[in-house]
Amino acid sequence: MELREAPRHLMVCEKSNFGHEKSRHKHLVETHYHNYRVSFLVPECGMLSKELKNLVMEIGPYYSVKNLPLHELVTHEFIHTFVKKGSFSALTYNTSIDEDNTAALLPNGKLILSLNKDTYEETGLQGHPSRYSGRKTMKFIVSIDLVDLSANLDSKKYERVSWSFKEKNPLKFDFLLAWHHTGAEESTMMSYFSKYQIQEHQPKVSLSTVRELQCPVLQSSSLAGEPEEACSALELFDWLGAVFCHADLDNQPYNFISTYRCPQPSTVVAQACLCTVTGFILPEKINVLLEQLCHYFDEPKLAPWLTLSVQGFADSPVSWRENEHGFQKGGEHLYNFVIFSNQDYWLQMAVGANDDCPP
């Protein structure tokens, strides 16, 4: 019996400095729209600072709404109230990107639909075949610019889209919603969608202290590592995955679950702080967290580096920007910052089987 081919994965690594005028760390975070988990690991830290802990607790809120008709997202009132006055994100949940109809509203005002062949033909909207359909096209991608659409409410294009969602094929989805804005009341979202089953949620926060953690030795100037002197970015990436999964790192002969061991050279830290936030997390919140973590080294610390990892929703229609995303054998799209005490950083971006190369 032949073994199945391992799923394709792709990872891109780069290094820069947060103070560099061409550093693209903010832009990369801003264009990875739909995030469900944010984790950071701080070696030689037993307790988070008050500022950092408060920031983590204030990452929410987000909302879930059931059976929301798609036409609600193309009305002039919705576009004027939310899309034009902040960054609004929406993502269907309990849907599988490879099999079901899915939808996502991006903070830039683009509504992205991933539709099966029958639904696509029923809507009568213009789109293009999914890049990952295979020989027989089964999925189609439709992109609608809501800001452009609302500029002329009397246009035939607006009438066609509105008619398609309201009468021709009244699609309904369960959505996750989040809105980044300034100056508006928090209750707006609840009141606007009050006739639907809408609930407010706070992200789940998990804080733990890892004792006697064996950590790789890193040199900020060397992504590829140095023999017997420093580990590579790829080795660190694998190690982080094991830490986040709470796997044993000592490769004991009696351990039948994990034979993984920490890459060498390594050092043992007495304690490390691990924080994980799970929910529907906006890029703006992650950028604030990243900036706060950069200031961690403003005062001398024992830790030479720390990490911030962000994972996207596996069934989102997009990964970065408007790049089409699929699942097939693995729906991961994620990035990781390694932040060094001298403000250098490594940026690692990884995608799975059905994705373009990260930006």
JSON list of C-alpha atoms in Angstrom, two decimals, residues 28-185:
[
{"chain": "A", "resi": 28, "resn": "LEU", "atom": "CA", "xyz": [1.27, 42.71, 7.09]},
{"chain": "A", "resi": 29, "resn": "VAL", "atom": "CA", "xyz": [-0.81, 42.58, 10.29]},
{"chain": "A", "resi": 30, "resn": "GLU", "atom": "CA", "xyz": [-3.45, 44.94, 8.86]},
{"chain": "A", "resi": 31, "resn": "THR", "atom": "CA", "xyz": [-3.98, 42.82, 5.74]},
{"chain": "A", "resi": 32, "resn": "HIS", "atom": "CA", "xyz": [-4.41, 39.47, 7.52]},
{"chain": "A", "resi": 33, "resn": "TYR", "atom": "CA", "xyz": [-8.07, 40.10, 8.22]},
{"chain": "A", "resi": 34, "resn": "HIS", "atom": "CA", "xyz": [-9.72, 37.11, 9.91]},
{"chain": "A", "resi": 35, "resn": "ASN", "atom": "CA", "xyz": [-7.84, 35.94, 13.01]},
{"chain": "A", "resi": 36, "resn": "TYR", "atom": "CA", "xyz": [-9.07, 33.42, 15.54]},
{"chain": "A", "resi": 37, "resn": "ARG", "atom": "CA", "xyz": [-6.07, 32.92, 17.81]},
{"chain": "A", "resi": 38, "resn": "VAL", "atom": "CA", "xyz": [-3.27, 35.14, 19.05]},
{"chain": "A", "resi": 39, "resn": "SER", "atom": "CA", "xyz": [-0.53, 33.71, 21.27]},
{"chain": "A", "resi": 40, "resn": "PHE", "atom": "CA", "xyz": [2.60, 35.20, 22.74]},
{"chain": "A", "resi": 41, "resn": "LEU", "atom": "CA", "xyz": [5.43, 33.58, 24.65]},
{"chain": "A", "resi": 42, "resn": "VAL", "atom": "CA", "xyz": [7.76, 35.58, 26.93]},
{"chain": "A", "resi": 43, "resn": "PRO", "atom": "CA", "xyz": [10.78, 33.64, 28.30]},
{"chain": "A", "resi": 44, "resn": "GLU", "atom": "CA", "xyz": [12.11, 34.56, 31.77]},
{"chain": "A", "resi": 45, "resn": "CYS", "atom": "CA", "xyz": [8.76, 36.07, 32.73]},
{"chain": "A", "resi": 46, "resn": "GLY", "atom": "CA", "xyz": [6.58, 34.87, 35.59]},
{"chain": "A", "resi": 47, "resn": "MET", "atom": "CA", "xyz": [3.81, 37.46, 35.38]},
{"chain": "A", "resi": 48, "resn": "LEU", "atom": "CA", "xyz": [2.61, 39.86, 32.71]},
{"chain": "A", "resi": 49, "resn": "SER", "atom": "CA", "xyz": [2.85, 43.60, 33.31]},
{"chain": "A", "resi": 50, "resn": "LYS", "atom": "CA", "xyz": [-0.36, 45.41, 34.21]},
{"chain": "A", "resi": 51, "resn": "GLU", "atom": "CA", "xyz": [-0.34, 47.26, 30.87]},
{"chain": "A", "resi": 52, "resn": "LEU", "atom": "CA", "xyz": [0.04, 44.06, 28.86]},
{"chain": "A", "resi": 53, "resn": "LYS", "atom": "CA", "xyz": [-2.60, 42.18, 30.83]},
{"chain": "A", "resi": 54, "resn": "ASN", "atom": "CA", "xyz": [-5.10, 45.05, 30.48]},
{"chain": "A", "resi": 55, "resn": "LEU", "atom": "CA", "xyz": [-4.47, 45.15, 26.74]},
{"chain": "A", "resi": 56, "resn": "VAL", "atom": "CA", "xyz": [-5.16, 41.43, 26.42]},
{"chain": "A", "resi": 57, "resn": "MET", "atom": "CA", "xyz": [-8.40, 41.76, 28.37]},
{"chain": "A", "resi": 58, "resn": "GLU", "atom": "CA", "xyz": [-9.59, 44.58, 26.10]},
{"chain": "A", "resi": 59, "resn": "ILE", "atom": "CA", "xyz": [-9.13, 42.82, 22.75]},
{"chain": "A", "resi": 60, "resn": "GLY", "atom": "CA", "xyz": [-12.90, 42.23, 22.32]},
{"chain": "A", "resi": 61, "resn": "PRO", "atom": "CA", "xyz": [-15.75, 42.41, 21.79]},
{"chain": "A", "resi": 62, "resn": "TYR", "atom": "CA", "xyz": [-16.99, 40.53, 18.74]},
{"chain": "A", "resi": 63, "resn": "TYR", "atom": "CA", "xyz": [-20.47, 39.31, 17.79]},
{"chain": "A", "resi": 64, "resn": "SER", "atom": "CA", "xyz": [-22.24, 36.29, 16.35]},
{"chain": "A", "resi": 65, "resn": "VAL", "atom": "CA", "xyz": [-25.50, 36.55, 14.43]},
{"chain": "A", "resi": 66, "resn": "LYS", "atom": "CA", "xyz": [-27.60, 33.67, 13.08]},
{"chain": "A", "resi": 67, "resn": "ASN", "atom": "CA", "xyz": [-29.36, 33.48, 9.71]},
{"chain": "A", "resi": 68, "resn": "LEU", "atom": "CA", "xyz": [-28.34, 36.96, 8.62]},
{"chain": "A", "resi": 69, "resn": "PRO", "atom": "CA", "xyz": [-29.53, 37.62, 5.05]},
{"chain": "A", "resi": 70, "resn": "LEU", "atom": "CA", "xyz": [-26.68, 38.66, 2.77]},
{"chain": "A", "resi": 71, "resn": "HIS", "atom": "CA", "xyz": [-28.70, 41.59, 1.44]},
{"chain": "A", "resi": 72, "resn": "GLU", "atom": "CA", "xyz": [-28.34, 43.27, 4.87]},
{"chain": "A", "resi": 73, "resn": "LEU", "atom": "CA", "xyz": [-24.64, 43.80, 4.09]},
{"chain": "A", "resi": 74, "resn": "VAL", "atom": "CA", "xyz": [-25.28, 45.67, 0.82]},
{"chain": "A", "resi": 75, "resn": "THR", "atom": "CA", "xyz": [-27.88, 48.17, 2.01]},
{"chain": "A", "resi": 76, "resn": "HIS", "atom": "CA", "xyz": [-26.95, 51.84, 1.88]},
{"chain": "A", "resi": 77, "resn": "GLU", "atom": "CA", "xyz": [-27.74, 52.18, 5.60]},
{"chain": "A", "resi": 78, "resn": "PHE", "atom": "CA", "xyz": [-25.30, 49.40, 6.57]},
{"chain": "A", "resi": 79, "resn": "ILE", "atom": "CA", "xyz": [-22.52, 50.69, 4.32]},
{"chain": "A", "resi": 80, "resn": "HIS", "atom": "CA", "xyz": [-22.97, 54.25, 5.58]},
{"chain": "A", "resi": 81, "resn": "THR", "atom": "CA", "xyz": [-23.23, 53.23, 9.27]},
{"chain": "A", "resi": 82, "resn": "PHE", "atom": "CA", "xyz": [-20.40, 50.71, 9.47]},
{"chain": "A", "resi": 83, "resn": "VAL", "atom": "CA", "xyz": [-18.22, 50.30, 6.36]},
{"chain": "A", "resi": 84, "resn": "LYS", "atom": "CA", "xyz": [-17.56, 54.03, 5.84]},
{"chain": "A", "resi": 85, "resn": "LYS", "atom": "CA", "xyz": [-17.05, 54.79, 9.54]},
{"chain": "A", "resi": 86, "resn": "GLY", "atom": "CA", "xyz": [-14.45, 52.22, 10.52]},
{"chain": "A", "resi": 87, "resn": "SER", "atom": "CA", "xyz": [-13.10, 48.77, 9.71]},
{"chain": "A", "resi": 88, "resn": "PHE", "atom": "CA", "xyz": [-15.92, 46.24, 9.62]},
{"chain": "A", "resi": 89, "resn": "SER", "atom": "CA", "xyz": [-15.15, 42.51, 9.39]},
{"chain": "A", "resi": 90, "resn": "ALA", "atom": "CA", "xyz": [-17.61, 39.67, 8.86]},
{"chain": "A", "resi": 91, "resn": "LEU", "atom": "CA", "xyz": [-17.01, 35.96, 8.29]},
{"chain": "A", "resi": 92, "resn": "THR", "atom": "CA", "xyz": [-19.39, 33.04, 7.90]},
{"chain": "A", "resi": 93, "resn": "TYR", "atom": "CA", "xyz": [-18.90, 30.31, 10.49]},
{"chain": "A", "resi": 94, "resn": "ASN", "atom": "CA", "xyz": [-19.97, 26.65, 10.63]},
{"chain": "A", "resi": 95, "resn": "THR", "atom": "CA", "xyz": [-19.18, 26.55, 6.90]},
{"chain": "A", "resi": 96, "resn": "SER", "atom": "CA", "xyz": [-16.48, 24.58, 5.06]},
{"chain": "A", "resi": 97, "resn": "ILE", "atom": "CA", "xyz": [-14.65, 26.58, 2.41]},
{"chain": "A", "resi": 98, "resn": "ASP", "atom": "CA", "xyz": [-14.17, 23.62, 0.04]},
{"chain": "A", "resi": 99, "resn": "GLU", "atom": "CA", "xyz": [-17.78, 22.44, 0.15]},
{"chain": "A", "resi": 100, "resn": "ASP", "atom": "CA", "xyz": [-20.17, 25.18, 1.28]},
{"chain": "A", "resi": 101, "resn": "ASN", "atom": "CA", "xyz": [-21.11, 28.67, 0.22]},
{"chain": "A", "resi": 102, "resn": "THR", "atom": "CA", "xyz": [-19.08, 31.08, 2.33]},
{"chain": "A", "resi": 103, "resn": "ALA", "atom": "CA", "xyz": [-18.79, 34.86, 2.60]},
{"chain": "A", "resi": 104, "resn": "ALA", "atom": "CA", "xyz": [-16.45, 37.41, 4.13]},
{"chain": "A", "resi": 105, "resn": "LEU", "atom": "CA", "xyz": [-16.57, 41.18, 4.41]},
{"chain": "A", "resi": 106, "resn": "LEU", "atom": "CA", "xyz": [-13.10, 42.69, 4.50]},
{"chain": "A", "resi": 107, "resn": "PRO", "atom": "CA", "xyz": [-12.22, 45.91, 6.35]},
{"chain": "A", "resi": 108, "resn": "ASN", "atom": "CA", "xyz": [-11.53, 47.59, 3.00]},
{"chain": "A", "resi": 109, "resn": "GLY", "atom": "CA", "xyz": [-15.21, 47.24, 2.07]},
{"chain": "A", "resi": 110, "resn": "LYS", "atom": "CA", "xyz": [-14.86, 44.24, -0.25]},
{"chain": "A", "resi": 111, "resn": "LEU", "atom": "CA", "xyz": [-17.49, 41.52, 0.06]},
{"chain": "A", "resi": 112, "resn": "ILE", "atom": "CA", "xyz": [-15.98, 38.19, -1.03]},
{"chain": "A", "resi": 113, "resn": "LEU", "atom": "CA", "xyz": [-18.25, 35.23, -1.83]},
{"chain": "A", "resi": 114, "resn": "SER", "atom": "CA", "xyz": [-17.13, 31.67, -2.45]},
{"chain": "A", "resi": 115, "resn": "LEU", "atom": "CA", "xyz": [-20.11, 29.93, -4.05]},
{"chain": "A", "resi": 116, "resn": "ASN", "atom": "CA", "xyz": [-20.80, 26.46, -5.38]},
{"chain": "A", "resi": 117, "resn": "LYS", "atom": "CA", "xyz": [-21.64, 26.18, -9.08]},
{"chain": "A", "resi": 118, "resn": "ASP", "atom": "CA", "xyz": [-25.44, 26.02, -8.69]},
{"chain": "A", "resi": 119, "resn": "THR", "atom": "CA", "xyz": [-25.64, 28.98, -6.30]},
{"chain": "A", "resi": 120, "resn": "TYR", "atom": "CA", "xyz": [-23.29, 31.04, -8.47]},
{"chain": "A", "resi": 121, "resn": "GLU", "atom": "CA", "xyz": [-25.45, 30.50, -11.53]},
{"chain": "A", "resi": 122, "resn": "GLU", "atom": "CA", "xyz": [-28.63, 31.28, -9.58]},
{"chain": "A", "resi": 123, "resn": "THR", "atom": "CA", "xyz": [-27.31, 34.63, -8.32]},
{"chain": "A", "resi": 124, "resn": "GLY", "atom": "CA", "xyz": [-26.57, 35.83, -11.84]},
{"chain": "A", "resi": 125, "resn": "LEU", "atom": "CA", "xyz": [-23.56, 37.79, -10.55]},
{"chain": "A", "resi": 126, "resn": "GLN", "atom": "CA", "xyz": [-20.22, 38.10, -12.32]},
{"chain": "A", "resi": 127, "resn": "GLY", "atom": "CA", "xyz": [-17.28, 36.24, -10.85]},
{"chain": "A", "resi": 128, "resn": "HIS", "atom": "CA", "xyz": [-14.49, 33.85, -11.76]},
{"chain": "A", "resi": 129, "resn": "PRO", "atom": "CA", "xyz": [-13.73, 30.16, -11.16]},
{"chain": "A", "resi": 130, "resn": "SER", "atom": "CA", "xyz": [-11.90, 29.26, -7.97]},
{"chain": "A", "resi": 131, "resn": "ARG", "atom": "CA", "xyz": [-8.20, 28.64, -8.53]},
{"chain": "A", "resi": 132, "resn": "TYR", "atom": "CA", "xyz": [-8.51, 25.42, -6.54]},
{"chain": "A", "resi": 133, "resn": "SER", "atom": "CA", "xyz": [-11.48, 23.76, -8.20]},
{"chain": "A", "resi": 134, "resn": "GLY", "atom": "CA", "xyz": [-9.48, 21.18, -10.13]},
{"chain": "A", "resi": 135, "resn": "ARG", "atom": "CA", "xyz": [-10.43, 20.04, -13.62]},
{"chain": "A", "resi": 136, "resn": "LYS", "atom": "CA", "xyz": [-14.15, 20.44, -13.01]},
{"chain": "A", "resi": 137, "resn": "THR", "atom": "CA", "xyz": [-15.02, 23.90, -11.71]},
{"chain": "A", "resi": 138, "resn": "MET", "atom": "CA", "xyz": [-17.15, 23.50, -8.60]},
{"chain": "A", "resi": 139, "resn": "LYS", "atom": "CA", "xyz": [-16.56, 26.84, -6.82]},
{"chain": "A", "resi": 140, "resn": "PHE", "atom": "CA", "xyz": [-16.73, 30.44, -8.03]},
{"chain": "A", "resi": 141, "resn": "ILE", "atom": "CA", "xyz": [-15.44, 33.63, -6.41]},
{"chain": "A", "resi": 142, "resn": "VAL", "atom": "CA", "xyz": [-17.45, 36.86, -6.49]},
{"chain": "A", "resi": 143, "resn": "SER", "atom": "CA", "xyz": [-15.97, 40.16, -5.27]},
{"chain": "A", "resi": 144, "resn": "ILE", "atom": "CA", "xyz": [-18.19, 43.20, -4.64]},
{"chain": "A", "resi": 145, "resn": "ASP", "atom": "CA", "xyz": [-16.78, 46.60, -3.66]},
{"chain": "A", "resi": 146, "resn": "LEU", "atom": "CA", "xyz": [-19.44, 47.96, -1.29]},
{"chain": "A", "resi": 147, "resn": "VAL", "atom": "CA", "xyz": [-18.02, 51.51, -1.19]},
{"chain": "A", "resi": 148, "resn": "ASP", "atom": "CA", "xyz": [-18.00, 51.71, -4.98]},
{"chain": "A", "resi": 149, "resn": "LEU", "atom": "CA", "xyz": [-21.45, 50.12, -5.09]},
{"chain": "A", "resi": 150, "resn": "SER", "atom": "CA", "xyz": [-22.97, 52.63, -2.69]},
{"chain": "A", "resi": 151, "resn": "ALA", "atom": "CA", "xyz": [-21.57, 55.61, -4.61]},
{"chain": "A", "resi": 152, "resn": "ASN", "atom": "CA", "xyz": [-24.42, 55.24, -7.10]},
{"chain": "A", "resi": 153, "resn": "LEU", "atom": "CA", "xyz": [-27.53, 53.65, -5.62]},
{"chain": "A", "resi": 154, "resn": "ASP", "atom": "CA", "xyz": [-29.44, 54.18, -8.87]},
{"chain": "A", "resi": 155, "resn": "SER", "atom": "CA", "xyz": [-26.98, 52.21, -10.97]},
{"chain": "A", "resi": 156, "resn": "LYS", "atom": "CA", "xyz": [-27.94, 48.99, -12.70]},
{"chain": "A", "resi": 157, "resn": "LYS", "atom": "CA", "xyz": [-25.07, 47.27, -10.89]},
{"chain": "A", "resi": 158, "resn": "TYR", "atom": "CA", "xyz": [-26.45, 48.12, -7.44]},
{"chain": "A", "resi": 159, "resn": "GLU", "atom": "CA", "xyz": [-29.97, 47.13, -8.49]},
{"chain": "A", "resi": 160, "resn": "ARG", "atom": "CA", "xyz": [-28.70, 43.78, -9.79]},
{"chain": "A", "resi": 161, "resn": "VAL", "atom": "CA", "xyz": [-26.74, 42.94, -6.63]},
{"chain": "A", "resi": 162, "resn": "SER", "atom": "CA", "xyz": [-29.57, 44.02, -4.33]},
{"chain": "A", "resi": 163, "resn": "TRP", "atom": "CA", "xyz": [-32.17, 42.10, -6.35]},
{"chain": "A", "resi": 164, "resn": "SER", "atom": "CA", "xyz": [-29.95, 39.01, -6.48]},
{"chain": "A", "resi": 165, "resn": "PHE", "atom": "CA", "xyz": [-29.50, 38.85, -2.68]},
{"chain": "A", "resi": 166, "resn": "LYS", "atom": "CA", "xyz": [-33.01, 39.91, -1.75]},
{"chain": "A", "resi": 167, "resn": "GLU", "atom": "CA", "xyz": [-35.21, 38.16, -4.29]},
{"chain": "A", "resi": 168, "resn": "LYS", "atom": "CA", "xyz": [-33.35, 35.98, -6.78]},
{"chain": "A", "resi": 169, "resn": "ASN", "atom": "CA", "xyz": [-31.40, 33.91, -4.25]},
{"chain": "A", "resi": 170, "resn": "PRO", "atom": "CA", "xyz": [-31.88, 35.20, -0.67]},
{"chain": "A", "resi": 171, "resn": "LEU", "atom": "CA", "xyz": [-28.77, 33.67, 0.89]},
{"chain": "A", "resi": 172, "resn": "LYS", "atom": "CA", "xyz": [-28.54, 33.55, 4.68]},
{"chain": "A", "resi": 173, "resn": "PHE", "atom": "CA", "xyz": [-25.50, 32.74, 6.82]},
{"chain": "A", "resi": 174, "resn": "ASP", "atom": "CA", "xyz": [-24.37, 32.56, 10.42]},
{"chain": "A", "resi": 175, "resn": "PHE", "atom": "CA", "xyz": [-21.77, 35.33, 10.75]},
{"chain": "A", "resi": 176, "resn": "LEU", "atom": "CA", "xyz": [-19.05, 36.46, 13.10]},
{"chain": "A", "resi": 177, "resn": "LEU", "atom": "CA", "xyz": [-18.87, 40.26, 13.16]},
{"chain": "A", "resi": 178, "resn": "ALA", "atom": "CA", "xyz": [-16.40, 42.80, 14.51]},
{"chain": "A", "resi": 179, "resn": "TRP", "atom": "CA", "xyz": [-16.02, 46.53, 14.06]},
{"chain": "A", "resi": 180, "resn": "HIS", "atom": "CA", "xyz": [-13.08, 48.84, 14.73]},
{"chain": "A", "resi": 181, "resn": "HIS", "atom": "CA", "xyz": [-14.18, 52.46, 14.93]},
{"chain": "A", "resi": 182, "resn": "THR", "atom": "CA", "xyz": [-13.74, 55.69, 16.82]},
{"chain": "A", "resi": 183, "resn": "GLY", "atom": "CA", "xyz": [-16.39, 57.90, 18.35]},
{"chain": "A", "resi": 184, "resn": "ALA", "atom": "CA", "xyz": [-19.41, 55.63, 17.96]},
{"chain": "A", "resi": 185, "resn": "GLU", "atom": "CA", "xyz": [-21.27, 53.82, 20.72]}
]
